[in-house]
Coordinates of C-alpha atoms in Angstrom, one line a residue:
M1 CA -15.1 29.5 4.6
V2 CA -17.1 26.4 5.2
S3 CA -20.7 27.0 6.1
E4 CA -22.2 26.1 9.0
A5 CA -24.4 23.4 7.0
Q6 CA -20.8 22.2 5.7
K7 CA -20.1 22.2 9.4
K8 CA -22.7 19.7 10.6
A9 CA -22.4 17.6 7.3
N10 CA -18.7 16.7 8.7
E11 CA -19.7 16.2 12.2
K12 CA -22.0 13.7 11.2
W13 CA -20.1 11.6 8.6
K14 CA -17.3 11.5 11.8
A15 CA -19.6 10.5 14.5
A16 CA -20.9 7.5 12.0
N17 CA -17.7 6.8 11.1
K18 CA -15.4 5.8 13.4
E19 CA -13.4 3.4 11.8
K20 CA -12.5 4.6 8.8
Q21 CA -11.0 7.7 10.3
K22 CA -8.9 6.1 12.8
I23 CA -7.8 3.1 9.0
Y24 CA -7.1 6.7 7.2
G25 CA -5.4 8.0 10.0
Y26 CA -3.2 5.2 10.1
R27 CA -2.4 5.1 7.1
S28 CA -1.5 8.9 6.7
Q29 CA 1.0 8.0 9.7
A30 CA 2.7 5.0 7.9
K31 CA 3.1 6.8 4.5
K32 CA 5.2 9.7 6.2
F33 CA 7.6 6.9 8.5
I34 CA 8.4 5.6 5.0
S35 CA 8.6 8.6 3.3
E36 CA 10.1 10.4 6.1
F37 CA 11.9 9.0 8.4
A38 CA 12.3 5.4 8.6
D39 CA 16.3 3.8 8.1
K40 CA 17.3 0.8 6.5
E41 CA 16.4 -1.0 9.6
D42 CA 13.2 0.0 9.9
L43 CA 12.7 -0.9 6.1
K44 CA 13.3 -4.0 7.0
T45 CA 11.5 -4.8 9.7
L46 CA 8.3 -3.3 7.7
E47 CA 9.3 -5.2 4.8
E48 CA 9.2 -8.3 6.8
L49 CA 5.4 -7.5 8.8
I50 CA 4.5 -6.9 5.4
R51 CA 4.9 -10.3 4.4
L52 CA 3.9 -11.9 7.1
R53 CA 0.4 -9.6 7.0
Y54 CA 0.2 -10.5 3.7
E55 CA 0.9 -14.8 4.5
K56 CA -2.0 -14.2 6.9
I57 CA -4.5 -12.3 4.1
R58 CA -3.9 -15.2 2.0
G59 CA -4.4 -17.4 4.0
E60 CA -8.1 -16.3 5.0
G61 CA -8.6 -16.0 1.0
N62 CA -8.6 -12.2 1.2
V63 CA -5.9 -11.8 -1.5

């Protein structure tokens, strides 16, 4: 069971970190889709999207 103080702390963190929460959720959904539901065509499409994303990031000097 979670204490009232911990509940308040959790809510405070959630309010201050909405963007992080969104990213964590997207990441989790992507991993689940890839590991449990994607077929060969989905994986090919994702590979291409990942390749394009890498190219974009490299162009920005982040990788």
